[in-house]
Coordinates of C-alpha atoms and ligand atoms in Angstrom, one line a residue:
X3 CA 17.3 -100.4 -10.0
X4 CA 16.0 -101.8 -6.8
X5 CA 19.5 -101.8 -5.3
X6 CA 19.8 -98.1 -6.0
X7 CA 16.5 -97.4 -4.2
X8 CA 17.3 -99.6 -1.2
X9 CA 20.6 -97.8 -0.8
X10 CA 19.1 -94.4 -0.9
X11 CA 15.8 -94.7 0.9
X12 CA 16.3 -94.8 4.6
X13 CA 12.9 -93.5 5.7
X14 CA 11.4 -95.0 8.8
X15 CA 7.7 -94.3 9.3
X16 CA 6.4 -93.5 12.7
X17 CA 2.8 -94.5 11.6
X18 CA 1.0 -96.5 9.1
X19 CA -1.9 -94.1 9.1
X20 CA -0.5 -90.6 8.2
X21 CA -4.1 -89.6 7.3
X22 CA -7.3 -90.4 9.1
X23 CA -10.7 -90.5 7.3
X24 CA -14.2 -90.3 8.6
X25 CA -17.7 -89.3 7.4
X26 CA -20.6 -87.8 9.3
X27 CA -23.7 -85.9 8.2
X28 CA -22.6 -85.5 4.6
X29 CA -19.2 -84.1 5.7
X30 CA -16.0 -86.1 5.1
X31 CA -13.1 -85.3 7.4
X32 CA -9.6 -85.8 6.1
X33 CA -7.2 -85.5 9.0
X34 CA -3.4 -85.2 8.7
X35 CA -2.0 -87.5 11.4
X36 CA 1.7 -86.8 11.9
X37 CA 1.3 -84.4 14.9
X38 CA 4.6 -85.6 16.3
X39 CA 6.2 -83.8 13.3
X40 CA 3.7 -81.0 13.1
X41 CA 2.1 -82.8 10.1
X42 CA 5.2 -82.5 7.9
X43 CA 4.1 -83.8 4.5
X44 CA 6.1 -86.8 3.2
X45 CA 5.1 -88.8 0.2
X46 CA 3.4 -91.4 2.4
X47 CA 1.1 -88.7 3.5
X48 CA 0.7 -87.2 0.1
X49 CA -0.6 -90.5 -1.4
X50 CA -2.7 -91.1 1.7
X51 CA -4.3 -87.7 1.2
X52 CA -5.0 -88.5 -2.4
X53 CA -6.6 -91.8 -1.4
X54 CA -8.8 -90.1 1.2
X55 CA -9.9 -87.4 -1.3
X56 CA -10.7 -90.1 -3.9
X57 CA -12.8 -91.9 -1.3
X58 CA -14.7 -88.7 -0.4
X59 CA -15.3 -87.9 -4.1
X60 CA -16.6 -91.4 -4.8
X61 CA -19.0 -91.5 -1.9
X62 CA -22.3 -89.9 -2.9
X63 CA -23.2 -89.4 0.7
X64 CA -20.3 -86.9 1.0
X65 CA -21.2 -83.3 0.0
X66 CA -18.3 -81.4 1.6
X67 CA -14.8 -82.2 2.7
X68 CA -12.9 -80.8 5.7
X69 CA -9.1 -80.9 5.6
X70 CA -7.5 -80.6 9.0
X71 CA -4.4 -81.5 11.0
X72 CA -4.0 -83.2 14.3
X73 CA -2.2 -81.5 17.1
X74 CA -0.9 -78.0 17.6
X75 CA -0.3 -77.1 14.0
X76 CA -2.0 -77.5 10.7
X77 CA 1.2 -78.2 8.8
X78 CA 4.9 -77.4 9.1
X79 CA 5.2 -78.0 5.3
X80 CA 7.0 -80.5 3.2
X81 CA 9.0 -83.1 5.2
X82 CA 12.6 -81.9 5.0
X83 CA 14.0 -83.7 8.0
X84 CA 11.9 -86.3 9.9
X85 CA 12.8 -90.0 10.0
X86 CA 9.8 -90.5 7.7
X87 CA 11.3 -88.3 4.9
X88 CA 10.9 -90.6 1.9
X89 CA 12.0 -88.5 -1.1
X90 CA 14.2 -91.4 -2.4
X91 CA 11.3 -93.9 -2.3
X92 CA 9.4 -95.1 -5.3
X93 CA 5.6 -94.8 -5.2
X94 CA 2.9 -95.8 -7.6
X95 CA 2.2 -92.5 -9.3
X96 CA -1.1 -90.7 -9.7
X97 CA 0.1 -89.0 -12.9
X98 CA 1.6 -90.5 -16.1
X99 CA 5.2 -89.9 -15.0
X100 CA 8.1 -92.3 -14.6
X101 CA 9.8 -93.1 -11.3
X102 CA 12.0 -90.2 -10.1
X103 CA 13.9 -92.0 -7.4
X104 CA 16.7 -93.5 -9.6
X105 CA 17.2 -90.4 -11.8
X106 CA 20.3 -88.1 -11.8
X107 CA 20.7 -84.4 -11.8
X108 CA 17.8 -82.0 -12.1
X109 CA 15.5 -84.8 -13.3
X110 CA 15.2 -86.3 -9.8
X111 CA 13.3 -83.3 -8.2
X112 CA 11.8 -82.1 -11.5
X113 CA 9.9 -85.3 -11.9
X114 CA 9.2 -85.8 -8.2
X115 CA 7.8 -82.3 -7.7
X116 CA 5.6 -82.5 -10.8
X117 CA 4.1 -85.6 -9.3
X118 CA 3.7 -85.0 -5.6
X119 CA 3.6 -81.2 -5.4
X120 CA 2.4 -79.3 -8.5
X121 CA 0.5 -82.3 -10.0
X122 CA -1.2 -83.4 -6.8
X123 CA -2.1 -79.8 -5.8
X124 CA -3.8 -79.2 -9.1
X125 CA -5.5 -82.5 -8.9
X126 CA -6.9 -81.7 -5.5
X127 CA -7.8 -78.1 -6.4
X128 CA -10.0 -79.6 -9.2
X129 CA -11.9 -82.0 -7.0
X130 CA -15.6 -81.5 -7.8
X131 CA -16.7 -81.2 -4.1
X132 CA -16.1 -78.2 -1.9
X133 CA -13.1 -78.5 0.5
X134 CA -12.7 -76.4 3.6
X135 CA -9.3 -76.1 5.3
X136 CA -9.4 -75.8 9.1
X137 CA -6.2 -74.2 10.1
X138 CA -4.6 -73.8 13.5
X139 CA -1.1 -72.9 14.5
X140 CA 1.5 -73.1 11.7
X141 CA 0.8 -73.2 8.1
X142 CA 4.2 -73.0 6.5
X143 CA 5.4 -73.4 2.9
X144 CA 4.2 -76.8 1.8
X145 CA 1.3 -76.3 4.3
X146 CA 0.2 -73.3 2.3
X147 CA -0.2 -75.5 -0.7
X148 CA -2.6 -77.7 1.2
X149 CA -4.6 -74.8 2.5
X150 CA -4.6 -73.0 -0.8
X151 CA -6.0 -75.9 -2.9
X152 CA -9.1 -75.8 -0.6
X153 CA -12.1 -73.6 -1.5
X154 CA -12.5 -72.0 1.9
X155 CA -10.2 -71.5 4.8
X156 CA -11.3 -71.2 8.4
X157 CA -8.4 -70.2 10.8
X158 CA -8.0 -69.9 14.5
X159 CA -6.6 -66.6 15.8
X160 CA -3.3 -68.3 16.7
X161 CA -2.8 -69.5 13.1
X162 CA -0.1 -68.0 11.0
X163 CA 1.0 -68.4 7.3
X164 CA 4.6 -68.3 6.1
X165 CA 6.7 -69.1 3.1
X166 CA 10.3 -68.8 4.1
X167 CA 11.9 -70.7 1.1
X168 CA 13.3 -67.5 -0.5
X169 CA 16.1 -68.1 2.1
X170 CA 17.0 -71.2 0.1
X171 CA 17.3 -69.1 -3.0
X172 CA 13.9 -70.5 -4.3
X173 CA 11.0 -68.2 -5.4
X174 CA 8.4 -69.7 -3.1
X175 CA 6.8 -73.1 -2.9
X176 CA 6.0 -75.3 -5.9
X177 CA 2.3 -74.4 -6.1
X178 CA 2.8 -70.7 -6.8
X179 CA -0.6 -69.2 -5.9
X180 CA 0.9 -66.3 -3.8
X181 CA -0.1 -63.4 -6.1
X182 CA -3.6 -64.9 -6.5
X183 CA -4.1 -65.4 -2.7
X184 CA -3.1 -61.8 -2.0
X185 CA -2.3 -58.7 -4.0
X186 CA 1.1 -58.9 -5.9
X187 CA 2.6 -56.2 -3.6
X188 CA 1.7 -58.1 -0.4
X189 CA 2.8 -61.3 -2.1
X190 CA 6.2 -59.7 -2.6
X191 CA 6.4 -58.7 1.0
X192 CA 5.2 -62.1 2.1
X193 CA 7.9 -63.9 0.1
X194 CA 10.8 -61.4 0.3
X195 CA 10.6 -61.0 4.1
X196 CA 9.5 -64.7 4.7
X197 CA 7.8 -63.6 7.9
X198 CA 4.8 -65.1 9.6
X199 CA 1.5 -63.6 8.5
X200 CA -1.0 -63.8 11.4
X201 CA -4.5 -65.0 10.8
X202 CA -5.9 -61.5 11.3
X203 CA -3.8 -60.1 8.4
X204 CA -4.5 -63.2 6.2
X205 CA -8.2 -62.3 6.8
X206 CA -7.6 -58.7 5.8
X207 CA -5.9 -59.7 2.5
X208 CA -8.7 -62.1 1.7
X209 CA -6.8 -65.3 2.1
X210 CA -9.0 -66.7 4.8
X211 CA -12.8 -66.7 5.1
X212 CA -13.1 -66.6 8.8
X213 CA -11.0 -66.2 11.9
X214 CA -12.3 -67.5 15.3
X215 CA -10.7 -68.5 18.6
X216 CA -9.0 -71.9 18.9
X217 CA -11.9 -73.1 21.1
X218 CA -14.5 -72.2 18.4
X219 CA -12.5 -73.4 15.4
X220 CA -14.0 -76.8 15.0
X221 CA -17.6 -75.7 15.5
X222 CA -17.2 -72.7 13.1
X223 CA -15.7 -75.0 10.4
X224 CA -18.3 -77.7 10.6
X225 CA -21.2 -75.1 10.8
X226 CA -19.9 -73.7 7.5
X227 CA -19.5 -77.2 6.1
X228 CA -23.1 -78.1 7.1
X229 CA -24.5 -75.0 5.5
X230 CA -22.8 -75.8 2.2
X231 CA -23.8 -79.4 2.4
X232 CA -27.4 -78.3 2.0
X233 CA -26.7 -77.3 -1.6
X234 CA -27.1 -79.6 -4.5
X235 CA -24.0 -81.6 -5.6
X236 CA -24.0 -80.3 -9.2
X237 CA -24.6 -76.7 -8.2
X238 CA -21.6 -76.8 -5.9
X239 CA -19.4 -78.6 -8.5
X240 CA -20.2 -76.2 -11.3
X241 CA -19.7 -73.1 -9.0
X242 CA -16.3 -74.4 -8.0
X243 CA -15.4 -75.1 -11.7
X244 CA -16.6 -71.7 -12.7
X245 CA -14.5 -69.8 -10.2
X246 CA -11.4 -72.0 -10.7
X247 CA -11.9 -71.3 -14.5
X248 CA -12.0 -67.6 -13.9
X249 CA -8.8 -67.8 -11.9
X250 CA -7.1 -69.7 -14.7
X251 CA -8.3 -67.1 -17.2
X252 CA -6.5 -64.6 -15.0
X253 CA -3.4 -66.6 -15.7
X254 CA -3.1 -68.7 -12.5
X255 CA -2.3 -72.0 -14.3
X256 CA 0.1 -70.6 -16.9
X257 CA 1.8 -68.5 -14.2
X258 CA 2.4 -71.5 -12.1
X259 CA 3.9 -73.4 -15.1
X260 CA 6.5 -70.6 -15.6
X261 CA 7.3 -70.3 -11.9
X262 CA 7.6 -74.1 -11.5
X263 CA 10.4 -73.9 -14.1
X264 CA 12.2 -71.0 -12.2
X265 CA 11.7 -73.0 -9.0
X266 CA 13.6 -75.9 -10.6
X267 CA 16.3 -73.6 -12.0
X268 CA 16.8 -72.6 -8.4
X269 CA 17.0 -76.2 -7.2
X270 CA 19.6 -77.0 -9.8
X271 CA 21.5 -73.8 -9.3
X272 CA 21.7 -74.6 -5.6
X273 CA 23.0 -78.1 -6.3
X274 CA 25.7 -76.7 -8.6
X275 CA 26.8 -74.2 -6.1
X276 CA 26.5 -76.1 -2.8
X277 CA 25.8 -79.7 -3.7
X278 CA 22.4 -79.4 -2.0
X279 CA 19.1 -78.7 -3.8
X280 CA 17.8 -76.8 -0.8
X281 CA 20.9 -74.6 -0.5
X282 CA 22.1 -76.4 2.6
X283 CA 18.9 -75.9 4.7
X284 CA 17.2 -78.8 6.5
X285 CA 14.3 -78.4 8.9
X286 CA 16.5 -77.6 11.9
X287 CA 18.6 -75.0 10.0
X288 CA 15.4 -73.4 8.7
X289 CA 13.9 -73.2 12.2
X290 CA 17.1 -71.7 13.5
X291 CA 17.3 -69.1 10.7
X292 CA 13.6 -68.2 11.3
X293 CA 14.3 -67.6 14.9
X294 CA 17.4 -65.5 14.1
X295 CA 15.4 -63.4 11.6
X296 CA 12.8 -62.8 14.2
X297 CA 15.5 -61.8 16.7
X298 CA 14.7 -64.8 19.0
X299 CA 18.1 -66.5 18.7
Ligands
ZN17 ZN1 11.0 -77.8 -4.8

């Protein structure tokens, strides 16, 4: 088994610290640290995020968590093309699942995405402390999942949100919160067109709490965090649970289960037709197709 993994995993990490962690004044800051790759999320980062969140939850001095990304962009999404892309690597799992990396056919991604995408996102959404996403620049596909599991989102006016994966023949990213983050009709437009939704519109549709200039983004985020940090721990935890529960009563959790299955039908369908689970699109091909669609190339 180890031979199989060594042959397939060719990831080379550019950093040992894809996530930075710090605490000040009751606020933990979890900072994605792959700015060279616009904070593309590989498994190394996923597990580092999980570790950082665990730390913040375990520390009684922490009342509120801020999730942010280093550099120009919040997140370019899942890593589909950097040297640190590590989808063939085995990690110690957070859920009771077996290793995906030596499995054939649809099992490979089905198991992997249950663990690192749907499973992790649900786990993070259910953290008992409030989390605020601080979003600048791009928040694309897998990046949406990170912002959407947070309780509040503060965005700079240059931020934009986009899920372009319908181009791959896939009905949106693995954590299918789209029709809960915006109305179903706008969610259809968002997915079917795959275009960038500017922060101003994300505010109008109720996806983000606040839009400020880039220069004010940090202060606005931490001012909000400090305000919430004055509330009692249990009051915050129960409020979060209550609202998440109401969302689940509105079908969020069961909807995601069904869409996750369709998502994986699409991965397997792609592989049957083209030999590639992503329909032949890597990061470069997606960027080029995005530019073409926008009439820029
Ligand atoms: Zn997928």
